[in-house]
CSV table of C-alpha atoms in Angstrom, one decimal:
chain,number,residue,atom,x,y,z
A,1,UNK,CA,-11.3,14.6,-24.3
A,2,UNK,CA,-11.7,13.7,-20.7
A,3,UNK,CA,-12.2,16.0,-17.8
A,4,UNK,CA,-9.2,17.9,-16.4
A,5,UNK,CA,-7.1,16.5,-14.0
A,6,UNK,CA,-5.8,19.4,-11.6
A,7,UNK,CA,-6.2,17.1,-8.5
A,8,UNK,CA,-3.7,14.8,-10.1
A,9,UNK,CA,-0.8,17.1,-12.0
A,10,UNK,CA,0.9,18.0,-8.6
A,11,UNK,CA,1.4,14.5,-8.0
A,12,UNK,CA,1.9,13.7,-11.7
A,13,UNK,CA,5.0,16.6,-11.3
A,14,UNK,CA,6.1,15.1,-8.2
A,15,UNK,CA,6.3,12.0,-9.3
A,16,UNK,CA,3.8,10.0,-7.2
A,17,UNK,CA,1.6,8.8,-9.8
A,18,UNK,CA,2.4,5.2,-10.6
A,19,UNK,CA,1.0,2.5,-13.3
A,20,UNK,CA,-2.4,2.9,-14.4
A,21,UNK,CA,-3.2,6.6,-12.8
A,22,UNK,CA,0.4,7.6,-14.3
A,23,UNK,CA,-0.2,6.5,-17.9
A,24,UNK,CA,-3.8,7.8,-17.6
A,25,UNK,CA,-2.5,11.3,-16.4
A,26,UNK,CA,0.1,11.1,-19.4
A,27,UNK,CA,-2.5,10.3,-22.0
A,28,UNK,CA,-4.4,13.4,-21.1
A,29,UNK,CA,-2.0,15.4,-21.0
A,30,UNK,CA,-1.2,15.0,-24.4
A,31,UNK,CA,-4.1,16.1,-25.6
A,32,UNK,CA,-5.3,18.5,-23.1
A,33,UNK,CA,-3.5,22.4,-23.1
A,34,UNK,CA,-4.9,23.9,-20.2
A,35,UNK,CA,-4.0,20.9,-18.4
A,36,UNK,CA,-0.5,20.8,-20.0
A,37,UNK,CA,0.1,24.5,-19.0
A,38,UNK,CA,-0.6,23.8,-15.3
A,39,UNK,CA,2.2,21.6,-15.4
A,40,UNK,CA,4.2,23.8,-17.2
A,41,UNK,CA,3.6,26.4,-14.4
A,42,UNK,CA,4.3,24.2,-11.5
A,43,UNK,CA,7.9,23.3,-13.3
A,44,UNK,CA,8.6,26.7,-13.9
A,45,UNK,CA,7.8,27.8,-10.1
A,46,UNK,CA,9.9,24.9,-9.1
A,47,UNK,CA,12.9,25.9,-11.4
A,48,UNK,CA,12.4,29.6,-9.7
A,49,UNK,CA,12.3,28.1,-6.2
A,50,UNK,CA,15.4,26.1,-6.8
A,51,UNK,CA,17.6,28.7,-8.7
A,52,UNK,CA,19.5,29.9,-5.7
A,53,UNK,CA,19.8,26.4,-4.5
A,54,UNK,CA,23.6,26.5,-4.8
A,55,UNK,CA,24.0,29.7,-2.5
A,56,UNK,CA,23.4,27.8,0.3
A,57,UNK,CA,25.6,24.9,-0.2
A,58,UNK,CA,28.8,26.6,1.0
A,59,UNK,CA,29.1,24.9,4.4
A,60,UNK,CA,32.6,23.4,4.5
A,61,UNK,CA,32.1,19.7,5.7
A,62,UNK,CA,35.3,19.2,8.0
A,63,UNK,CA,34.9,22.2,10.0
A,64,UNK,CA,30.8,22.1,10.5
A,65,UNK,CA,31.4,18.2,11.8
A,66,UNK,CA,34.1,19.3,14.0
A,67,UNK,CA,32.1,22.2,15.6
A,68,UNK,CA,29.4,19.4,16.2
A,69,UNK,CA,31.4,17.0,17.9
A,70,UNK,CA,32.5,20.4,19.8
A,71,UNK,CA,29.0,20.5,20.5
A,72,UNK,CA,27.7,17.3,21.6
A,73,UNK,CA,27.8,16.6,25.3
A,74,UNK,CA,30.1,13.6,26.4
A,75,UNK,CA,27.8,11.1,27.4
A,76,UNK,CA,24.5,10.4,25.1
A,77,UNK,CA,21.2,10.7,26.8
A,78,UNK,CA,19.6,7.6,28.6
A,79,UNK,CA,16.3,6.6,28.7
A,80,UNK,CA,14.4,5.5,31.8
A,81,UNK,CA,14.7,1.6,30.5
A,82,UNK,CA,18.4,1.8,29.7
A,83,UNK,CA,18.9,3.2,33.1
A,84,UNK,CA,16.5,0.4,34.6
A,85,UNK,CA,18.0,-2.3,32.3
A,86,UNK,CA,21.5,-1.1,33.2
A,87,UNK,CA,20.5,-1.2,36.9
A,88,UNK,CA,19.3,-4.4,37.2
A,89,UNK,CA,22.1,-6.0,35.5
A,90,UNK,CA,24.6,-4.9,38.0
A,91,UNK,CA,22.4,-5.8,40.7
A,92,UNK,CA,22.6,-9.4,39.2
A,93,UNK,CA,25.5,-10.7,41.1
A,94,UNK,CA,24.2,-9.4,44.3
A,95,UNK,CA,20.6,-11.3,43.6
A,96,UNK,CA,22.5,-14.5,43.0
A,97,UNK,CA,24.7,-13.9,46.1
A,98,UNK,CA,21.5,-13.8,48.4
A,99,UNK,CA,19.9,-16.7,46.5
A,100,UNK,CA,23.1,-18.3,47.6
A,101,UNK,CA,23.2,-17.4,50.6
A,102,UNK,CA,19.6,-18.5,51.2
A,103,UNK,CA,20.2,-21.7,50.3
A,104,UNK,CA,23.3,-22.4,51.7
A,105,UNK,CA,22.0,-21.1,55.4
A,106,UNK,CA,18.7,-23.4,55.1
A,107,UNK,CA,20.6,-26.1,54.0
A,108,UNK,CA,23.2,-26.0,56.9
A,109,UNK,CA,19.9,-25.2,59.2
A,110,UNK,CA,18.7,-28.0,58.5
A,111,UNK,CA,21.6,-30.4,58.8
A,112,UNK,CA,22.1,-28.9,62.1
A,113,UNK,CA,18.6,-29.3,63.3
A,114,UNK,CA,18.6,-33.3,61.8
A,115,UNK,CA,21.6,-33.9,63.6
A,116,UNK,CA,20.2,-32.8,66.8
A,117,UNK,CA,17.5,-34.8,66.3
A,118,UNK,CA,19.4,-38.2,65.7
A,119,UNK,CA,21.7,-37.2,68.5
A,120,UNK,CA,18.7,-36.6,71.0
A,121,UNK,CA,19.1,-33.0,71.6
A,122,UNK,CA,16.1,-31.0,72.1
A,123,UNK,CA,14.2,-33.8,71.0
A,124,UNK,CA,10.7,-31.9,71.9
A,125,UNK,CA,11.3,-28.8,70.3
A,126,UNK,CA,13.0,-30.2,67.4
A,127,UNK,CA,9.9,-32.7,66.5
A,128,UNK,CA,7.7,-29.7,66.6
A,129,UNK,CA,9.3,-27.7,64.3
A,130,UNK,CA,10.1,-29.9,62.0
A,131,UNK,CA,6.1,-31.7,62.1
A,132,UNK,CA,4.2,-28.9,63.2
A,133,UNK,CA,2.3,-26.7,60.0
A,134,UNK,CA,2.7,-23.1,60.9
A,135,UNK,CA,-0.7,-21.2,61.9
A,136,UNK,CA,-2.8,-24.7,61.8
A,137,UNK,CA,-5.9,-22.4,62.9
A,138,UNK,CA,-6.2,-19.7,60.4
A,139,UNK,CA,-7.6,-20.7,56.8
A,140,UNK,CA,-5.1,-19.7,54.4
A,141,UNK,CA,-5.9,-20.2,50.7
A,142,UNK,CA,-2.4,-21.2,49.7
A,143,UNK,CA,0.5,-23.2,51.2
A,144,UNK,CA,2.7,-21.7,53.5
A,145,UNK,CA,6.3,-23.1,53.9
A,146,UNK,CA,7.0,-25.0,56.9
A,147,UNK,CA,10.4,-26.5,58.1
A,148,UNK,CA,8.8,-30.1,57.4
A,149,UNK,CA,9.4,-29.1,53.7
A,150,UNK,CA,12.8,-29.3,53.8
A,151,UNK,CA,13.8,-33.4,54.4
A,152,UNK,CA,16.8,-35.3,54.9
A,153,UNK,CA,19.6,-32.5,53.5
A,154,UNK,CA,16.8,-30.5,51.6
A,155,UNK,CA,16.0,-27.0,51.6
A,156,UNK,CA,13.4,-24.6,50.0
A,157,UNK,CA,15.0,-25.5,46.9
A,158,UNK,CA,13.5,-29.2,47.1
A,159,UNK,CA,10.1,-27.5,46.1
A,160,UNK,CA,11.3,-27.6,42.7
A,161,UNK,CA,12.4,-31.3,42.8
A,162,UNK,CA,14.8,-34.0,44.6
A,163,UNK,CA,17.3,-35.8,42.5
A,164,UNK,CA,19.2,-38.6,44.1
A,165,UNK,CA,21.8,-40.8,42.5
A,166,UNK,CA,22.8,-43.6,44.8
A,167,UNK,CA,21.6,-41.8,48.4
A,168,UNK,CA,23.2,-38.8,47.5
A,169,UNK,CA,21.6,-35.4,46.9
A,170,UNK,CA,22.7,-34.0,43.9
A,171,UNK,CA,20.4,-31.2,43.9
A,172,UNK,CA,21.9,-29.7,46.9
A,173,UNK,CA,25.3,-30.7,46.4
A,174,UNK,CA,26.1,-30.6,42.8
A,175,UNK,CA,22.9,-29.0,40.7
A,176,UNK,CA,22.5,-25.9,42.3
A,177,UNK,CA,26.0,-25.0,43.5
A,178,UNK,CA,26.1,-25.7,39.6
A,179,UNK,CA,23.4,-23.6,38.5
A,180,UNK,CA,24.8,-20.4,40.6
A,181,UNK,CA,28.3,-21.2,39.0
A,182,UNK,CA,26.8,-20.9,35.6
A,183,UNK,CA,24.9,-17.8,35.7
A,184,UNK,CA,27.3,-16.4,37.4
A,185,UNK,CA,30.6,-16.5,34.4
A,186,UNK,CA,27.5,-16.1,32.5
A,187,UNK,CA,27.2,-12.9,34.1
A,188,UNK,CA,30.9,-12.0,34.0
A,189,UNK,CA,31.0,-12.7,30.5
A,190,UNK,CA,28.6,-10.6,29.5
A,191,UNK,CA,29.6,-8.1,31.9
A,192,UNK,CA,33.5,-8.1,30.0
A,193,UNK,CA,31.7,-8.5,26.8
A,194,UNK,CA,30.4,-4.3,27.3
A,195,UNK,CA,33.3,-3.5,28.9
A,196,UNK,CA,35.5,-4.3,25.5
A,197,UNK,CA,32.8,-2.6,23.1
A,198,UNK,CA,32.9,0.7,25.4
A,199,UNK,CA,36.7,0.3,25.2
A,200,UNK,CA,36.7,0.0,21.8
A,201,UNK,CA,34.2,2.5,21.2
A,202,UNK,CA,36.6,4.8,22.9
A,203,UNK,CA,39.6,3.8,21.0
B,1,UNK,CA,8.7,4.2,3.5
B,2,UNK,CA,12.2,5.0,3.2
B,3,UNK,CA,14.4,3.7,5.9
B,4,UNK,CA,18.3,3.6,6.8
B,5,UNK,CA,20.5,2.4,4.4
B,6,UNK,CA,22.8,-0.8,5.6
B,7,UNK,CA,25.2,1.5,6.0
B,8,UNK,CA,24.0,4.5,7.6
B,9,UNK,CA,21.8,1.8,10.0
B,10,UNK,CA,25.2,0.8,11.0
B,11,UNK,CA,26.5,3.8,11.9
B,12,UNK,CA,22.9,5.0,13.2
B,13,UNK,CA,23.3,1.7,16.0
B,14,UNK,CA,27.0,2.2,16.6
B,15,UNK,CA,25.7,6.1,17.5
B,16,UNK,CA,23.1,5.3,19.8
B,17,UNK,CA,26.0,3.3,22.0
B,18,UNK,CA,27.7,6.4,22.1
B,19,UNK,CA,30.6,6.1,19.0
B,20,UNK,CA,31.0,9.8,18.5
B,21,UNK,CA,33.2,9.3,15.0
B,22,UNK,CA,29.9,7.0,13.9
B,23,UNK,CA,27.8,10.2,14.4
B,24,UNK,CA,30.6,12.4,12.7
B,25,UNK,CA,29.6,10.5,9.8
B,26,UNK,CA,26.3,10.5,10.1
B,27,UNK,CA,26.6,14.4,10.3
B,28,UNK,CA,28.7,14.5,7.0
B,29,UNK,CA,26.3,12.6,5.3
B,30,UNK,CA,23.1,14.9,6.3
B,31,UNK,CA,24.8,18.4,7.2
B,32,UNK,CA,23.6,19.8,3.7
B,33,UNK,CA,20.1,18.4,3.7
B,34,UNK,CA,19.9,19.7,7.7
B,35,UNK,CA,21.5,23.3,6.3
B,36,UNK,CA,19.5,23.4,3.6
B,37,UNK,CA,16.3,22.9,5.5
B,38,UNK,CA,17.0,25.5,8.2
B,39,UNK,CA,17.8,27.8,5.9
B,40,UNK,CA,14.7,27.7,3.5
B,41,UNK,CA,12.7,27.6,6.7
B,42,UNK,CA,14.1,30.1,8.4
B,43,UNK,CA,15.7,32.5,5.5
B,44,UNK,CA,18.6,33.7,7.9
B,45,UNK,CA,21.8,32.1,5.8
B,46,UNK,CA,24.0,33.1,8.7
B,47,UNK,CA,22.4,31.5,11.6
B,48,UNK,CA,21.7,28.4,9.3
B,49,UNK,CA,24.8,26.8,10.5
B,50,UNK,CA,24.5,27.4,13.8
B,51,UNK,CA,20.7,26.2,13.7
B,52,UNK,CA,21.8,23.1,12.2
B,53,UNK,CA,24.4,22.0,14.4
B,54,UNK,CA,21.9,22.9,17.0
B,55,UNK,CA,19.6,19.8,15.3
B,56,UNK,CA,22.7,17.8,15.2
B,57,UNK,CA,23.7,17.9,19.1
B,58,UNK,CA,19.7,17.7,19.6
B,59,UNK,CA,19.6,14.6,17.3
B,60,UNK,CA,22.3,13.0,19.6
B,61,UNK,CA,20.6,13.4,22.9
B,62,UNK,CA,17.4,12.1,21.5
B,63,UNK,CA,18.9,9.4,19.1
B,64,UNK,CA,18.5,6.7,22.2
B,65,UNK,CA,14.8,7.4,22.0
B,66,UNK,CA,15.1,6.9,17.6
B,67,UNK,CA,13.5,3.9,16.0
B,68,UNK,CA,14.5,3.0,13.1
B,69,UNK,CA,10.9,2.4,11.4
B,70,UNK,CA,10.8,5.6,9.2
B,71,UNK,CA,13.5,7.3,7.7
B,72,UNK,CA,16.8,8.5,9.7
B,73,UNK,CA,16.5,11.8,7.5
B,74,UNK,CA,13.5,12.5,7.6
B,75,UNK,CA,13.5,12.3,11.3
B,76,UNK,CA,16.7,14.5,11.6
B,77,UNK,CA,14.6,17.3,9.1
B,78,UNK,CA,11.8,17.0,11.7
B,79,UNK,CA,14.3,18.3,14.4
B,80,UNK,CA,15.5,20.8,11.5
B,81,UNK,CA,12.4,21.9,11.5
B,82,UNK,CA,11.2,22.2,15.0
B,83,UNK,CA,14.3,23.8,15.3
B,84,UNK,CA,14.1,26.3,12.5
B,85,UNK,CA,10.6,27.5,13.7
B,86,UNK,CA,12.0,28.1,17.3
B,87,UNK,CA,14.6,30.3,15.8
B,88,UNK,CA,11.9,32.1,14.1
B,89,UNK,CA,9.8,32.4,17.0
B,90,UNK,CA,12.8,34.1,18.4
B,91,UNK,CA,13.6,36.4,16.1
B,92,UNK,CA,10.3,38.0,14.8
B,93,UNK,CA,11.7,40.0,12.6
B,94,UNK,CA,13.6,39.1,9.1
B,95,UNK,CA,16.3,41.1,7.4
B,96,UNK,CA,15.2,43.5,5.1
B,97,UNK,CA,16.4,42.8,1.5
B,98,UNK,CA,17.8,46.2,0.6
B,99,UNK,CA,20.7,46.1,3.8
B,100,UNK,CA,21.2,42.5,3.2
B,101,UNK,CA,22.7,43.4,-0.6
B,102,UNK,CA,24.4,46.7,0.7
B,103,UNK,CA,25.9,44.1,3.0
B,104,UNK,CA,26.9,42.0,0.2
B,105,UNK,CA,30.6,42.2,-1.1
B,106,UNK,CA,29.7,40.7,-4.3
B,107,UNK,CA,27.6,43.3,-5.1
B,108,UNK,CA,29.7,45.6,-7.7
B,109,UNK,CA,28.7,42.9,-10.5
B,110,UNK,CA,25.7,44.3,-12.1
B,111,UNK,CA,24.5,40.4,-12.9
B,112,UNK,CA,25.0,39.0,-10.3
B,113,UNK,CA,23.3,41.8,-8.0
B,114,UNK,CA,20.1,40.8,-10.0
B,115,UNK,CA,20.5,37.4,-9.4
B,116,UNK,CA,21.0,38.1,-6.2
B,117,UNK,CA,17.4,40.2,-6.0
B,118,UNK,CA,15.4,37.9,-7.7
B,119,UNK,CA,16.9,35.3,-4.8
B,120,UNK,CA,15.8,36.9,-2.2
B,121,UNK,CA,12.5,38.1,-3.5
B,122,UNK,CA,12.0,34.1,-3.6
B,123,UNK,CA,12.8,33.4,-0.4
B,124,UNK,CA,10.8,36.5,0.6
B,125,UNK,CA,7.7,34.7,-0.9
B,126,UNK,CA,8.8,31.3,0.6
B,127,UNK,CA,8.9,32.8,4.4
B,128,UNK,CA,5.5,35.2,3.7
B,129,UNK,CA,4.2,31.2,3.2
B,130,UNK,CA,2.5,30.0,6.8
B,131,UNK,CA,4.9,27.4,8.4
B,132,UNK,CA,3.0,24.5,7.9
B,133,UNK,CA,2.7,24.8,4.3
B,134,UNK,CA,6.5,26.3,3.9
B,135,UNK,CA,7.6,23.0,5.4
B,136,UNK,CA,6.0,21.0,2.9
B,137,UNK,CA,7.4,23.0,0.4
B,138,UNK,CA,10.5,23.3,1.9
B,139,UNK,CA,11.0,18.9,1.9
B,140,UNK,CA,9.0,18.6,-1.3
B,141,UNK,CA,11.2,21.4,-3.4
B,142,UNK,CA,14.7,21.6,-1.9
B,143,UNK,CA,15.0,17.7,-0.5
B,144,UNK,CA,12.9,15.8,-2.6
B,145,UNK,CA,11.3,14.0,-0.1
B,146,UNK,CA,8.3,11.8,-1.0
B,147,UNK,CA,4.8,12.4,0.5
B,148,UNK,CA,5.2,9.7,2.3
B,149,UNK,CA,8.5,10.8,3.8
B,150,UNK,CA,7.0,14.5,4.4
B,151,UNK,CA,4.1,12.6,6.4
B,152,UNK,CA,6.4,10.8,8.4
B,153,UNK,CA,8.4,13.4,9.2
B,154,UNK,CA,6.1,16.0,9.6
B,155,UNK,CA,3.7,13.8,11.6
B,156,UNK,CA,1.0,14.4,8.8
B,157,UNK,CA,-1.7,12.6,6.7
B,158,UNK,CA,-0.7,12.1,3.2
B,159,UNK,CA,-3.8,14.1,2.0
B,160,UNK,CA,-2.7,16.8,4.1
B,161,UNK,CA,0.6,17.3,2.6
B,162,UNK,CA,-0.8,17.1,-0.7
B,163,UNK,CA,-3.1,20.1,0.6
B,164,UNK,CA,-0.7,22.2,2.3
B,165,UNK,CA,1.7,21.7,-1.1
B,166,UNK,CA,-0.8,22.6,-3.3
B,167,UNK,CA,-2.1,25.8,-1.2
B,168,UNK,CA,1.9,26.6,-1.1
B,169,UNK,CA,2.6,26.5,-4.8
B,170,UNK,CA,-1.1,28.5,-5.8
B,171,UNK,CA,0.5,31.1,-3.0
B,172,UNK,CA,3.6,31.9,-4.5
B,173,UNK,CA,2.3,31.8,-8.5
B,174,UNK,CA,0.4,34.4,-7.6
B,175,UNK,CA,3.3,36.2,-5.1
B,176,UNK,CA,5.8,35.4,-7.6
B,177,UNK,CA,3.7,36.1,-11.2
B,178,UNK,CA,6.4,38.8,-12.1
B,179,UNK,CA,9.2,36.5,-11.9
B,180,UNK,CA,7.1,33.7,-13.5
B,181,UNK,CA,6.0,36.4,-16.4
B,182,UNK,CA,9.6,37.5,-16.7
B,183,UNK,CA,11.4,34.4,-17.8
C-alpha cells in the first residue's frame, strides 16, 4: 500500500482533484482505512456544519429586493474617467466650434489681406507680413507659422494639404466646411443615441 | 475561473448604466448566497438582513469600478464579507446561547429545542474560528465556492485557502468531537 494521502483528501472531499491525481486518490482509498476514515470525518463535520442550513433561508425575496431598491441612492457612483469621459464629450461641440471659428477668421483674414494687396492698399506693410518669417534672428529648432503659409485663399489648414479642382479650393470651401458638418451630426447622434438609452432605462 | 453567466452579464452591464430593475434582479438572484454569508460570518440571524442589504447598496456604488474578469458572486461575497467583519468589529460581543433559546417561541417542542442547541453550539464553534480561516469555511461549506473562486474573492493564493480550510476543519473536529461522537 502506498503512503497516506492527508495533503490530498480535503481536496479529494472538495472535489478539486481531477484525472490522474483523482483516480490515484480513489485507488488508495480503497484500500487504505485510516485514510478512508479521514474522509469519513471531514463528511461528517460537513454534514454537522450544514444541518442548520435551512434556518437561515427564511428571507422573503420580494420584500428584501424592495428594501434594497429602498436603499440604493438614485444616481450610481462615477468614476474619475466616466466623469472625464463624460466631460470631454460635451465639450465636443464647443472644440469643433473654435476649430471653426479658427479657420473661418484666418481664411476671411487672409482674403482680406490679398485683396488689399491686389488693390494697392498698404502695399508695404502688407508685403511684409505676408514675406517676412517671424523672429528671423533667434534659432528655433522647429517651424513657426507665418502668414506666408497661408496662400491664395488658404489658411493654417493648408498645412495638411491643397486640393484644387479646376482653380477652385476645395479644401477651404467644400472639404473642411464638410469635415466640421460630419463630426458634428456625428456628435448629435451619439449624443440622442444616450439620451434614448437613459430614457429608456428610466421607463 | 467562474465568471457571469450571459444572463446575469446582461443584467450586470445594464446595472452599471444605472437600470435599477436590472440590479433588482441581480439581488434576487444572490440575496440568499449574500444572507447566508453574513450570517455564518457574523452569527447574528437578525442583523443578517440588514448586513446584506448593506452589501447590496455597497455593491451598487462600487459596481462602476466591477470588472467582469472573476466571478460577479464571488465579488458580491467579498463585500459580504468585509461587510460581515465590520459588523463584528462593531459589536464585540455575541449573544449568549441560553437567552437566545429563552427568546425563541419555538421552544416548547422538546425536539426541536435540541436541534436548536446543537445549531448554535455549531455556529458557536464556527465564530470561536479566526476570521480568515471562518471565511474560507464559510464559502467552501455553505456556498460551494471552488478554491479558485475563494482566492478570487478573498484576494488569496490557492495554497493559502487550502491552508486556512484545513486549519478550520482540524479546529472544529476537535471543538465539535461531542457532536461528531454523538451521531
Amino acid at each position: 500500500m502506498s503512503k497516506h494521502i492527508d495533503a490530498q483528501i480535503q481536496a479529494y472531499f472538495d472535489g478539486e482533484l481531477n484525472g490522474k491525481n483523482r483516480k490515484k486518490a480513489e485507488a488508495h482509498l480503497k484500500d487504505c482505512d485510516k485514510c478512508q476514515q479521514g474522509l469519513n470525518e471531514l463528511s461528517h463535520l460537513s454534514s454537522i456544519l450544514q444541518a442548520d442550513l435551512k434556518i437561515s433561508q427564511k428571507a422573503n425575496s420580494d420584500k428584501f429586493v424592495s428594501q434594497v431598491m429602498l436603499r440604493l441612492p438614485r444616481k450610481v457612483r462615477q468614476t474619475w474617467w466616466q466623469k472625464f469621459g463624460k466631460t470631454a464629450y460635451m465639450l465636443i461641440p464647443a472644440l469643433l466650434l473654435l476649430v471653426l471659428i479658427f479657420h473661418r477668421t484666418t481664411n476671411f483674414s487672409n482674403n482680406l489681406l490679398l485683396g488689399a494687396d491686389l488693390l494697392g492698399i498698404g502695399e508695404e506693410e502688407i508685403s511684409t507680413l505676408l514675406s517676412a518669417p517671424v523672429l528671423t534672428n533667434v534659432e528655433i529648432p522647429f517651424p513657426l507659422p507665418t502668414l506666408d503659409m497661408f496662400d491664395a485663399g488658404g489658411s493654417m489648414w493648408l498645412s495638411l494639404g491643397n486640393i484644387n479642382v479646376f482653380g477652385i479650393d476645395l479644401s477651404n470651401s467644400f472639404i473642411y466646411p464638410l469635415i466640421f458638418g460630419l463630426l458634428s451630426i456625428s456628435w448629435m447622434i451619439g449624443w440622442w443615441v444616450t439620451q434614448e438609452q437613459k430614457q429608456k432605462l428610466k421607463n | 475561473m467562474m465568471t457571469a453567466t450571459g444572463e446575469e452579464y446582461e443584467l450586470i452591464t445594464r446595472s452599471k448604466n444605472g437600470d435599477r430593475q436590472a440590479f433588482g434582479d441581480l439581488v434576487s438572484l444572490h440575496q440568499q448566497g449574500v444572507i447566508n454569508v453574513v450570517y455564518r460570518m457574523s452569527g447574528d440571524r437578525n442583523h443578517a438582513e440588514d448586513a446584506a442589504q448593506e452589501a447590496f447598496v455597497r455593491a451598487w456604488q462600487k459596481l462602476p469600478s466591477y470588472r467582469p474578469v472573476g466571478s460577479f458572486r464571488g465579488w458580491l461575497y467579498r463585500i459580504a464579507t468585509n461587510i460581515a467583519i465590520d459588523m463584528l468589529r462593531r459589536e464585540k460581543q455575541t449573544e449568549d446561547v441560553d437567552d437566545h433559546l429563552i427568546k425563541d417561541p419555538s421552544s416548547g417542542v422538546e425536539k426541536k429545542i435540541m436541534q436548536r442547541q446543537k445549531s448554535e453550539i455549531v455556529k458557536k464553534a464556527v465564530l470561536s474560528l479566526p476570521t480568515a480561516s471562518r471565511s474560507v469555511l464559510v464559502l467552501r461549506e455553505y456556498e460551494s465556492l471552488s478554491y479558485q473562486e475563494i482566492a478570487e474573492t478573498l484576494e488569496i493564493p490557492i495554497g493559502t485557502v487550502m491552508s486556512r480550510l484545513n486549519y478550520a476543519r482540524k479546529t472544529l473536529r476537535s471543538t465539535l468531537v461531542e457532536l461528531l461522537e454523538e451521531e
